[in-house]
Amino acid sequence: MIHGGPDWDHSYLCQPLGRLASSKRLLLPDLRGCGRSARGLPIHRYHPDAAVADLLTILDSFAITMTDVLGFSYGGLLAQRLAAAAPQRIRRMIIASSSIIPMPANAYDGWAERDALLASEAAVWSDPTLSGPKRPRAAAFASARANVWRADALPELLKRLRVVWFSSEWDRARRAGVLPSARLDDAVSVLIRTEIPILLLHGRYDMVFPPMLAEQAAAQMPNATAVVLDDAGHMAHIDQPEVWLDAIANFLE
C-alpha cells in the first residue's frame, strides 16, 4: 500500500485495509522523508523515481517477486510509475482516490461548495508564518471537511489526523522547485501495455481528483474497471469503509 500526501505517514489508511490481514500479507511503508522513514536527505532525493526505487527495494528485501499494489491519492501516481518500471512485479493494482488521466483546468468549475471548503487549505499553504511539519499538518486539518463527504465521517478523519506523523520533506522540495510531477507521461497507453488488471476506486464527491476521470480511463482501458462510491469523497475509505473494502476484496480474489 502506497500512502498519499506525500508528507503524511501510512496510518490514516490502516483501517479498513487492515482487515485484509487475516487473508493477506500487508506491507504499509512510509515513503522516504515521511512518517518513521529517513528524513533530512538532500533535497533532490525527494523524487517520484526515488520513491519507486525504494518500493522495489522493499519488495526485494521481503523476497516478494509479485504483489498486489494499492496506491492512494499521490500514492496512486507512484503506483502507476511502479507499474511502468516493473510490470512483472504487480499482479493487480488499485488506484484509489487518484487518477490516470490528467485533470483538466476546468474540472471543478462551478462547484462553489468545493471552492469554499478548500479556501482555508489554500490559506495555510500561503501562510508565511507556518513552516516544517506544521504546514502540512495544518493543511490536512483545514481540508478535512472537504475530504469527507458525509458530515458524520468527519470526527473519524480528525481522529486519524491527530496521530499522523507529518513531515515536510516533500514540501521542501516542492517549494525549492526541484520536485517534478509524479504523473506518468501517456499513462493510459503505458498502463494498457502492462496488461495489469486495474481497479479505479473513487468517491463520487472527491474534491481532489474528479471521479469522471476514473470513468473515462476505464472506458479507454481494457484492463481497467472503475468503481465510484456514492456518498463518499476523497477519503472514501472513511466515508464508506465497508463498501470500499468489499470492492478491494472482490477485485483481489
PDB file of C-alpha atoms in Angstrom:
ATOM      1  CA  MET A   1       0.000   0.000   0.000  1.00  0.00           C
ATOM      2  CA  ILE A   2       1.417   3.367  -1.059  1.00  0.00           C
ATOM      3  CA  HIS A   3       0.132   6.287   1.004  1.00  0.00           C
ATOM      4  CA  GLY A   4      -0.593   9.777  -0.251  1.00  0.00           C
ATOM      5  CA  GLY A   5       0.300  13.225   0.983  1.00  0.00           C
ATOM      6  CA  PRO A   6       3.116  12.768   0.336  1.00  0.00           C
ATOM      7  CA  ASP A   7       4.184  14.378   3.640  1.00  0.00           C
ATOM      8  CA  TRP A   8       1.902  12.067   5.658  1.00  0.00           C
ATOM      9  CA  ASP A   9       2.538   8.579   7.011  1.00  0.00           C
ATOM     10  CA  HIS A  10       0.574   5.423   6.202  1.00  0.00           C
ATOM     11  CA  SER A  11      -1.521   5.290   9.392  1.00  0.00           C
ATOM     12  CA  TYR A  12      -4.663   7.030   8.108  1.00  0.00           C
ATOM     13  CA  LEU A  13      -5.193   4.108   5.709  1.00  0.00           C
ATOM     14  CA  CYS A  14      -4.693   1.261   8.174  1.00  0.00           C
ATOM     15  CA  GLN A  15      -8.443   0.846   8.532  1.00  0.00           C
ATOM     16  CA  PRO A  16     -10.372  -0.688   6.973  1.00  0.00           C
ATOM     17  CA  LEU A  17      -7.449  -2.042   4.921  1.00  0.00           C
ATOM     18  CA  GLY A  18      -6.054  -3.822   7.976  1.00  0.00           C
ATOM     19  CA  ARG A  19      -8.996  -6.194   7.969  1.00  0.00           C
ATOM     20  CA  LEU A  20      -7.444  -7.924   4.976  1.00  0.00           C
ATOM     21  CA  ALA A  21      -4.583  -9.087   7.199  1.00  0.00           C
ATOM     22  CA  SER A  22      -6.470 -12.256   8.053  1.00  0.00           C
ATOM     23  CA  SER A  23      -6.018 -13.455   4.471  1.00  0.00           C
ATOM     24  CA  LYS A  24      -3.300 -11.191   3.001  1.00  0.00           C
ATOM     25  CA  ARG A  25       0.188 -10.170   3.957  1.00  0.00           C
ATOM     26  CA  LEU A  26       0.143  -6.381   4.128  1.00  0.00           C
ATOM     27  CA  LEU A  27       3.097  -4.069   3.630  1.00  0.00           C
ATOM     28  CA  LEU A  28       2.406  -0.449   4.613  1.00  0.00           C
ATOM     29  CA  PRO A  29       5.635   1.515   4.176  1.00  0.00           C
ATOM     30  CA  ASP A  30       6.188   5.185   4.898  1.00  0.00           C
ATOM     31  CA  LEU A  31       7.723   6.879   1.857  1.00  0.00           C
ATOM     32  CA  ARG A  32      11.198   8.350   2.250  1.00  0.00           C
ATOM     33  CA  GLY A  33      11.005  11.536   4.269  1.00  0.00           C
ATOM     34  CA  CYS A  34       7.632  10.520   5.700  1.00  0.00           C
ATOM     35  CA  GLY A  35       6.422   9.041   8.963  1.00  0.00           C
ATOM     36  CA  ARG A  36       9.167   6.951  10.526  1.00  0.00           C
ATOM     37  CA  SER A  37      11.289   6.715   7.384  1.00  0.00           C
ATOM     38  CA  ALA A  38      14.558   8.624   6.975  1.00  0.00           C
ATOM     39  CA  ARG A  39      14.375  12.413   6.759  1.00  0.00           C
ATOM     40  CA  GLY A  40      16.933  15.099   6.086  1.00  0.00           C
ATOM     41  CA  LEU A  41      18.060  13.716   2.731  1.00  0.00           C
ATOM     42  CA  PRO A  42      19.493  16.091   0.112  1.00  0.00           C
ATOM     43  CA  ILE A  43      16.560  17.919  -1.387  1.00  0.00           C
ATOM     44  CA  HIS A  44      16.959  16.431  -4.875  1.00  0.00           C
ATOM     45  CA  ARG A  45      16.465  12.932  -3.448  1.00  0.00           C
ATOM     46  CA  TYR A  46      12.782  13.577  -2.817  1.00  0.00           C
ATOM     47  CA  HIS A  47      11.759  12.430  -6.261  1.00  0.00           C
ATOM     48  CA  PRO A  48       8.999  10.106  -7.562  1.00  0.00           C
ATOM     49  CA  ASP A  49      11.538   7.808  -9.197  1.00  0.00           C
ATOM     50  CA  ALA A  50      13.461   7.512  -5.936  1.00  0.00           C
ATOM     51  CA  ALA A  51      10.234   6.529  -4.163  1.00  0.00           C
ATOM     52  CA  VAL A  52       9.612   3.833  -6.784  1.00  0.00           C
ATOM     53  CA  ALA A  53      13.149   2.517  -6.316  1.00  0.00           C
ATOM     54  CA  ASP A  54      12.510   2.365  -2.571  1.00  0.00           C
ATOM     55  CA  LEU A  55       9.330   0.345  -3.119  1.00  0.00           C
ATOM     56  CA  LEU A  56      11.175  -2.159  -5.303  1.00  0.00           C
ATOM     57  CA  THR A  57      13.885  -2.449  -2.652  1.00  0.00           C
ATOM     58  CA  ILE A  58      11.216  -3.210  -0.062  1.00  0.00           C
ATOM     59  CA  LEU A  59       9.789  -5.979  -2.252  1.00  0.00           C
ATOM     60  CA  ASP A  60      13.270  -7.399  -2.749  1.00  0.00           C
ATOM     61  CA  SER A  61      14.003  -7.300   0.972  1.00  0.00           C
ATOM     62  CA  PHE A  62      10.911  -9.401   1.641  1.00  0.00           C
ATOM     63  CA  ALA A  63      11.719 -11.701  -1.319  1.00  0.00           C
ATOM     64  CA  ILE A  64       8.411 -10.791  -2.971  1.00  0.00           C
ATOM     65  CA  THR A  65       8.521 -11.420  -6.706  1.00  0.00           C
ATOM     66  CA  MET A  66       4.921 -10.359  -7.404  1.00  0.00           C
ATOM     67  CA  THR A  67       2.385  -8.432  -5.356  1.00  0.00           C
ATOM     68  CA  ASP A  68      -0.909  -6.582  -5.453  1.00  0.00           C
ATOM     69  CA  VAL A  69      -0.491  -2.801  -5.129  1.00  0.00           C
ATOM     70  CA  LEU A  70      -2.839  -0.159  -3.756  1.00  0.00           C
ATOM     71  CA  GLY A  71      -1.891   3.470  -4.300  1.00  0.00           C
ATOM     72  CA  PHE A  72      -3.947   6.166  -2.593  1.00  0.00           C
ATOM     73  CA  SER A  73      -4.103   9.774  -3.891  1.00  0.00           C
ATOM     74  CA  TYR A  74      -0.474  10.810  -4.545  1.00  0.00           C
ATOM     75  CA  GLY A  75       0.386   7.179  -3.904  1.00  0.00           C
ATOM     76  CA  GLY A  76      -1.816   6.294  -6.869  1.00  0.00           C
ATOM     77  CA  LEU A  77       0.508   8.278  -9.121  1.00  0.00           C
ATOM     78  CA  LEU A  78       3.519   6.478  -7.666  1.00  0.00           C
ATOM     79  CA  ALA A  79       1.779   3.132  -8.177  1.00  0.00           C
ATOM     80  CA  GLN A  80       1.469   3.919 -11.869  1.00  0.00           C
ATOM     81  CA  ARG A  81       5.173   4.699 -12.080  1.00  0.00           C
ATOM     82  CA  LEU A  82       5.913   1.452 -10.260  1.00  0.00           C
ATOM     83  CA  ALA A  83       3.796  -0.449 -12.782  1.00  0.00           C
ATOM     84  CA  ALA A  84       5.650   1.184 -15.671  1.00  0.00           C
ATOM     85  CA  ALA A  85       9.052   0.449 -14.142  1.00  0.00           C
ATOM     86  CA  ALA A  86       8.413  -3.166 -13.134  1.00  0.00           C
ATOM     87  CA  PRO A  87       5.121  -4.520 -14.524  1.00  0.00           C
ATOM     88  CA  GLN A  88       6.224  -8.084 -13.875  1.00  0.00           C
ATOM     89  CA  ARG A  89       6.182  -7.380 -10.129  1.00  0.00           C
ATOM     90  CA  ILE A  90       2.472  -6.439  -9.977  1.00  0.00           C
ATOM     91  CA  ARG A  91      -0.389  -8.932 -10.138  1.00  0.00           C
ATOM     92  CA  ARG A  92      -3.247  -6.456  -9.684  1.00  0.00           C
ATOM     93  CA  MET A  93      -3.302  -2.726  -8.983  1.00  0.00           C
ATOM     94  CA  ILE A  94      -5.809  -0.495  -7.206  1.00  0.00           C
ATOM     95  CA  ILE A  95      -5.657   3.242  -7.853  1.00  0.00           C
ATOM     96  CA  ALA A  96      -7.766   4.774  -5.092  1.00  0.00           C
ATOM     97  CA  SER A  97      -8.842   8.429  -4.988  1.00  0.00           C
ATOM     98  CA  SER A  98      -6.297   9.275  -7.672  1.00  0.00           C
ATOM     99  CA  SER A  99      -6.256   9.453 -11.465  1.00  0.00           C
ATOM    100  CA  ILE A 100      -4.649   8.131 -14.601  1.00  0.00           C
ATOM    101  CA  ILE A 101      -5.907  10.896 -16.889  1.00  0.00           C
ATOM    102  CA  PRO A 102      -4.558  14.401 -16.107  1.00  0.00           C
ATOM    103  CA  MET A 103      -7.072  16.739 -14.528  1.00  0.00           C
ATOM    104  CA  PRO A 104      -8.342  19.450 -16.913  1.00  0.00           C
ATOM    105  CA  ALA A 105      -8.181  23.019 -15.655  1.00  0.00           C
ATOM    106  CA  ASN A 106     -11.980  23.345 -15.677  1.00  0.00           C
ATOM    107  CA  ALA A 107     -12.713  20.038 -13.934  1.00  0.00           C
ATOM    108  CA  TYR A 108     -14.305  21.701 -10.911  1.00  0.00           C
ATOM    109  CA  ASP A 109     -15.715  24.866 -12.488  1.00  0.00           C
ATOM    110  CA  GLY A 110     -18.986  25.933 -10.921  1.00  0.00           C
ATOM    111  CA  TRP A 111     -18.701  23.849  -7.752  1.00  0.00           C
ATOM    112  CA  ALA A 112     -18.932  26.694  -5.255  1.00  0.00           C
ATOM    113  CA  GLU A 113     -19.164  24.378  -2.245  1.00  0.00           C
ATOM    114  CA  ARG A 114     -15.792  22.862  -3.091  1.00  0.00           C
ATOM    115  CA  ASP A 115     -14.224  26.292  -3.527  1.00  0.00           C
ATOM    116  CA  ALA A 116     -15.495  27.387  -0.122  1.00  0.00           C
ATOM    117  CA  LEU A 117     -14.358  24.218   1.640  1.00  0.00           C
ATOM    118  CA  LEU A 118     -10.843  24.343   0.167  1.00  0.00           C
ATOM    119  CA  ALA A 119     -10.257  28.060   0.692  1.00  0.00           C
ATOM    120  CA  SER A 120      -8.929  27.531   4.213  1.00  0.00           C
ATOM    121  CA  GLU A 121      -6.432  24.926   2.995  1.00  0.00           C
ATOM    122  CA  ALA A 122      -5.137  27.311   0.332  1.00  0.00           C
ATOM    123  CA  ALA A 123      -4.640  29.935   3.031  1.00  0.00           C
ATOM    124  CA  VAL A 124      -2.486  27.507   5.027  1.00  0.00           C
ATOM    125  CA  TRP A 125      -0.148  26.781   2.112  1.00  0.00           C
ATOM    126  CA  SER A 126       0.391  30.512   1.550  1.00  0.00           C
ATOM    127  CA  ASP A 127       0.827  31.384   5.234  1.00  0.00           C
ATOM    128  CA  PRO A 128       4.443  32.596   5.715  1.00  0.00           C
ATOM    129  CA  THR A 129       4.278  32.000   9.472  1.00  0.00           C
ATOM    130  CA  LEU A 130       3.971  28.227   9.033  1.00  0.00           C
ATOM    131  CA  SER A 131       6.968  26.037   8.296  1.00  0.00           C
ATOM    132  CA  GLY A 132       8.181  22.468   8.653  1.00  0.00           C
ATOM    133  CA  PRO A 133       5.712  19.710   9.525  1.00  0.00           C
ATOM    134  CA  LYS A 134       3.330  22.299  10.968  1.00  0.00           C
ATOM    135  CA  ARG A 135       2.399  23.370   7.425  1.00  0.00           C
ATOM    136  CA  PRO A 136       1.155  20.009   6.028  1.00  0.00           C
ATOM    137  CA  ARG A 137      -0.450  19.209   9.363  1.00  0.00           C
ATOM    138  CA  ALA A 138      -2.387  22.490   9.368  1.00  0.00           C
ATOM    139  CA  ALA A 139      -3.348  21.960   5.723  1.00  0.00           C
ATOM    140  CA  ALA A 140      -4.650  18.475   6.470  1.00  0.00           C
ATOM    141  CA  PHE A 141      -6.904  19.751   9.234  1.00  0.00           C
ATOM    142  CA  ALA A 142      -8.011  22.740   7.160  1.00  0.00           C
ATOM    143  CA  SER A 143      -9.066  20.493   4.280  1.00  0.00           C
ATOM    144  CA  ALA A 144     -10.635  17.760   6.422  1.00  0.00           C
ATOM    145  CA  ARG A 145     -14.235  18.771   5.770  1.00  0.00           C
ATOM    146  CA  ALA A 146     -13.543  18.807   2.026  1.00  0.00           C
ATOM    147  CA  ASN A 147     -12.011  15.325   2.128  1.00  0.00           C
ATOM    148  CA  VAL A 148     -15.048  13.501   3.520  1.00  0.00           C
ATOM    149  CA  TRP A 149     -18.484  13.872   2.024  1.00  0.00           C
ATOM    150  CA  ARG A 150     -20.544  12.624   4.951  1.00  0.00           C
ATOM    151  CA  ALA A 151     -20.552  15.059   7.871  1.00  0.00           C
ATOM    152  CA  ASP A 152     -20.736  12.177  10.343  1.00  0.00           C
ATOM    153  CA  ALA A 153     -17.434  10.812   8.955  1.00  0.00           C
ATOM    154  CA  LEU A 154     -15.540  13.984   9.891  1.00  0.00           C
ATOM    155  CA  PRO A 155     -14.823  13.013  13.539  1.00  0.00           C
ATOM    156  CA  GLU A 156     -13.183   9.777  12.379  1.00  0.00           C
ATOM    157  CA  LEU A 157     -10.953  11.625   9.923  1.00  0.00           C
ATOM    158  CA  LEU A 158      -9.963  14.171  12.559  1.00  0.00           C
ATOM    159  CA  LYS A 159      -9.105  11.361  14.959  1.00  0.00           C
ATOM    160  CA  ARG A 160      -6.795   9.819  12.401  1.00  0.00           C
ATOM    161  CA  LEU A 161      -5.147  13.128  11.549  1.00  0.00           C
ATOM    162  CA  ARG A 162      -4.230  13.637  15.200  1.00  0.00           C
ATOM    163  CA  VAL A 163      -1.937  10.592  15.106  1.00  0.00           C
ATOM    164  CA  VAL A 164      -0.459  11.032  11.613  1.00  0.00           C
ATOM    165  CA  TRP A 165       3.274  11.682  11.820  1.00  0.00           C
ATOM    166  CA  PHE A 166       3.520  14.589   9.382  1.00  0.00           C
ATOM    167  CA  SER A 167       6.755  15.705   7.741  1.00  0.00           C
ATOM    168  CA  SER A 168       7.697  18.488   5.320  1.00  0.00           C
ATOM    169  CA  GLU A 169      10.477  16.964   3.227  1.00  0.00           C
ATOM    170  CA  TRP A 170       8.493  16.710   0.000  1.00  0.00           C
ATOM    171  CA  ASP A 171       7.021  20.165   0.574  1.00  0.00           C
ATOM    172  CA  ARG A 172      10.581  21.448   0.973  1.00  0.00           C
ATOM    173  CA  ALA A 173      11.486  20.012  -2.446  1.00  0.00           C
ATOM    174  CA  ARG A 174       8.318  21.422  -3.986  1.00  0.00           C
ATOM    175  CA  ARG A 175       8.967  24.901  -2.649  1.00  0.00           C
ATOM    176  CA  ALA A 176      12.518  24.767  -3.958  1.00  0.00           C
ATOM    177  CA  GLY A 177      11.212  23.937  -7.421  1.00  0.00           C
ATOM    178  CA  VAL A 178      13.046  20.586  -7.660  1.00  0.00           C
ATOM    179  CA  LEU A 179      10.095  18.220  -7.248  1.00  0.00           C
ATOM    180  CA  PRO A 180       8.808  17.028 -10.647  1.00  0.00           C
ATOM    181  CA  SER A 181       5.273  15.856 -11.215  1.00  0.00           C
ATOM    182  CA  ALA A 182       4.660  12.247 -10.234  1.00  0.00           C
ATOM    183  CA  ARG A 183       2.239  11.853 -13.118  1.00  0.00           C
ATOM    184  CA  LEU A 184       3.271   9.249 -15.672  1.00  0.00           C
ATOM    185  CA  ASP A 185       3.516  10.555 -19.238  1.00  0.00           C
ATOM    186  CA  ASP A 186       0.874   8.992 -21.516  1.00  0.00           C
ATOM    187  CA  ALA A 187      -0.285   6.902 -18.569  1.00  0.00           C
ATOM    188  CA  VAL A 188      -3.279   5.349 -20.336  1.00  0.00           C
ATOM    189  CA  SER A 189      -1.160   3.848 -23.112  1.00  0.00           C
ATOM    190  CA  VAL A 190       1.635   2.794 -20.777  1.00  0.00           C
ATOM    191  CA  LEU A 191      -0.693   1.036 -18.355  1.00  0.00           C
ATOM    192  CA  ILE A 192      -2.631  -0.694 -21.140  1.00  0.00           C
ATOM    193  CA  ARG A 193       0.640  -2.214 -22.336  1.00  0.00           C
ATOM    194  CA  THR A 194       1.396  -3.601 -18.877  1.00  0.00           C
ATOM    195  CA  GLU A 195      -1.816  -5.690 -19.055  1.00  0.00           C
ATOM    196  CA  ILE A 196      -2.065  -5.404 -15.254  1.00  0.00           C
ATOM    197  CA  PRO A 197      -5.707  -5.583 -14.107  1.00  0.00           C
ATOM    198  CA  ILE A 198      -6.536  -2.196 -12.567  1.00  0.00           C
ATOM    199  CA  LEU A 199      -9.333  -1.115 -10.238  1.00  0.00           C
ATOM    200  CA  LEU A 200     -10.057   2.612 -10.177  1.00  0.00           C
ATOM    201  CA  LEU A 201     -11.754   3.161  -6.818  1.00  0.00           C
ATOM    202  CA  HIS A 202     -13.236   6.593  -6.240  1.00  0.00           C
ATOM    203  CA  GLY A 203     -15.687   8.648  -4.219  1.00  0.00           C
ATOM    204  CA  ARG A 204     -18.456  10.350  -6.172  1.00  0.00           C
ATOM    205  CA  TYR A 205     -17.736  13.686  -4.456  1.00  0.00           C
ATOM    206  CA  ASP A 206     -13.941  13.633  -4.461  1.00  0.00           C
ATOM    207  CA  MET A 207     -12.735  17.254  -4.392  1.00  0.00           C
ATOM    208  CA  VAL A 208      -9.106  16.404  -5.208  1.00  0.00           C
ATOM    209  CA  PHE A 209      -9.347  14.053  -8.205  1.00  0.00           C
ATOM    210  CA  PRO A 210     -12.612  14.175 -10.212  1.00  0.00           C
ATOM    211  CA  PRO A 211     -14.399  10.799 -10.402  1.00  0.00           C
ATOM    212  CA  MET A 212     -15.215  11.372 -14.053  1.00  0.00           C
ATOM    213  CA  LEU A 213     -11.528  10.795 -14.800  1.00  0.00           C
ATOM    214  CA  ALA A 214     -11.727   7.287 -13.358  1.00  0.00           C
ATOM    215  CA  GLU A 215     -14.754   6.531 -15.509  1.00  0.00           C
ATOM    216  CA  GLN A 216     -13.092   7.998 -18.601  1.00  0.00           C
ATOM    217  CA  ALA A 217      -9.935   5.967 -18.032  1.00  0.00           C
ATOM    218  CA  ALA A 218     -11.895   2.752 -17.559  1.00  0.00           C
ATOM    219  CA  ALA A 219     -13.738   3.392 -20.816  1.00  0.00           C
ATOM    220  CA  GLN A 220     -10.395   3.640 -22.647  1.00  0.00           C
ATOM    221  CA  MET A 221      -8.553   0.778 -20.946  1.00  0.00           C
ATOM    222  CA  PRO A 222      -9.487  -2.875 -21.463  1.00  0.00           C
ATOM    223  CA  ASN A 223      -7.556  -3.806 -18.309  1.00  0.00           C
ATOM    224  CA  ALA A 224      -9.271  -1.237 -16.017  1.00  0.00           C
ATOM    225  CA  THR A 225     -12.560  -1.138 -14.128  1.00  0.00           C
ATOM    226  CA  ALA A 226     -13.971   1.885 -12.318  1.00  0.00           C
ATOM    227  CA  VAL A 227     -15.982   1.686  -9.113  1.00  0.00           C
ATOM    228  CA  VAL A 228     -17.351   5.045  -7.950  1.00  0.00           C
ATOM    229  CA  LEU A 229     -18.888   5.077  -4.477  1.00  0.00           C
ATOM    230  CA  ASP A 230     -21.886   7.279  -3.719  1.00  0.00           C
ATOM    231  CA  ASP A 231     -21.878   9.370  -0.526  1.00  0.00           C
ATOM    232  CA  ALA A 232     -18.083   9.399  -0.484  1.00  0.00           C
ATOM    233  CA  GLY A 233     -15.395  11.999  -1.031  1.00  0.00           C
ATOM    234  CA  HIS A 234     -11.619  11.842  -1.365  1.00  0.00           C
ATOM    235  CA  MET A 235     -11.305   9.805   1.836  1.00  0.00           C
ATOM    236  CA  ALA A 236     -13.774   7.244   0.535  1.00  0.00           C
ATOM    237  CA  HIS A 237     -12.337   4.619   2.891  1.00  0.00           C
ATOM    238  CA  ILE A 238     -13.634   6.724   5.796  1.00  0.00           C
ATOM    239  CA  ASP A 239     -16.931   7.761   4.217  1.00  0.00           C
ATOM    240  CA  GLN A 240     -17.830   4.225   3.091  1.00  0.00           C
ATOM    241  CA  PRO A 241     -15.377   1.781   4.731  1.00  0.00           C
ATOM    242  CA  GLU A 242     -17.384  -1.413   4.220  1.00  0.00           C
ATOM    243  CA  VAL A 243     -18.197  -0.807   0.556  1.00  0.00           C
ATOM    244  CA  TRP A 244     -14.649   0.428  -0.117  1.00  0.00           C
ATOM    245  CA  LEU A 245     -13.094  -2.685   1.402  1.00  0.00           C
ATOM    246  CA  ASP A 246     -15.565  -5.019  -0.311  1.00  0.00           C
ATOM    247  CA  ALA A 247     -14.635  -3.545  -3.692  1.00  0.00           C
ATOM    248  CA  ILE A 248     -10.963  -4.217  -2.985  1.00  0.00           C
ATOM    249  CA  ALA A 249     -11.507  -7.712  -1.620  1.00  0.00           C
ATOM    250  CA  ASN A 250     -13.655  -8.713  -4.586  1.00  0.00           C
ATOM    251  CA  PHE A 251     -11.088  -7.343  -7.030  1.00  0.00           C
ATOM    252  CA  LEU A 252      -8.229  -9.252  -5.382  1.00  0.00           C
ATOM    253  CA  GLU A 253      -9.999 -12.630  -5.394  1.00  0.00           C
TER     254      GLU A 253
END
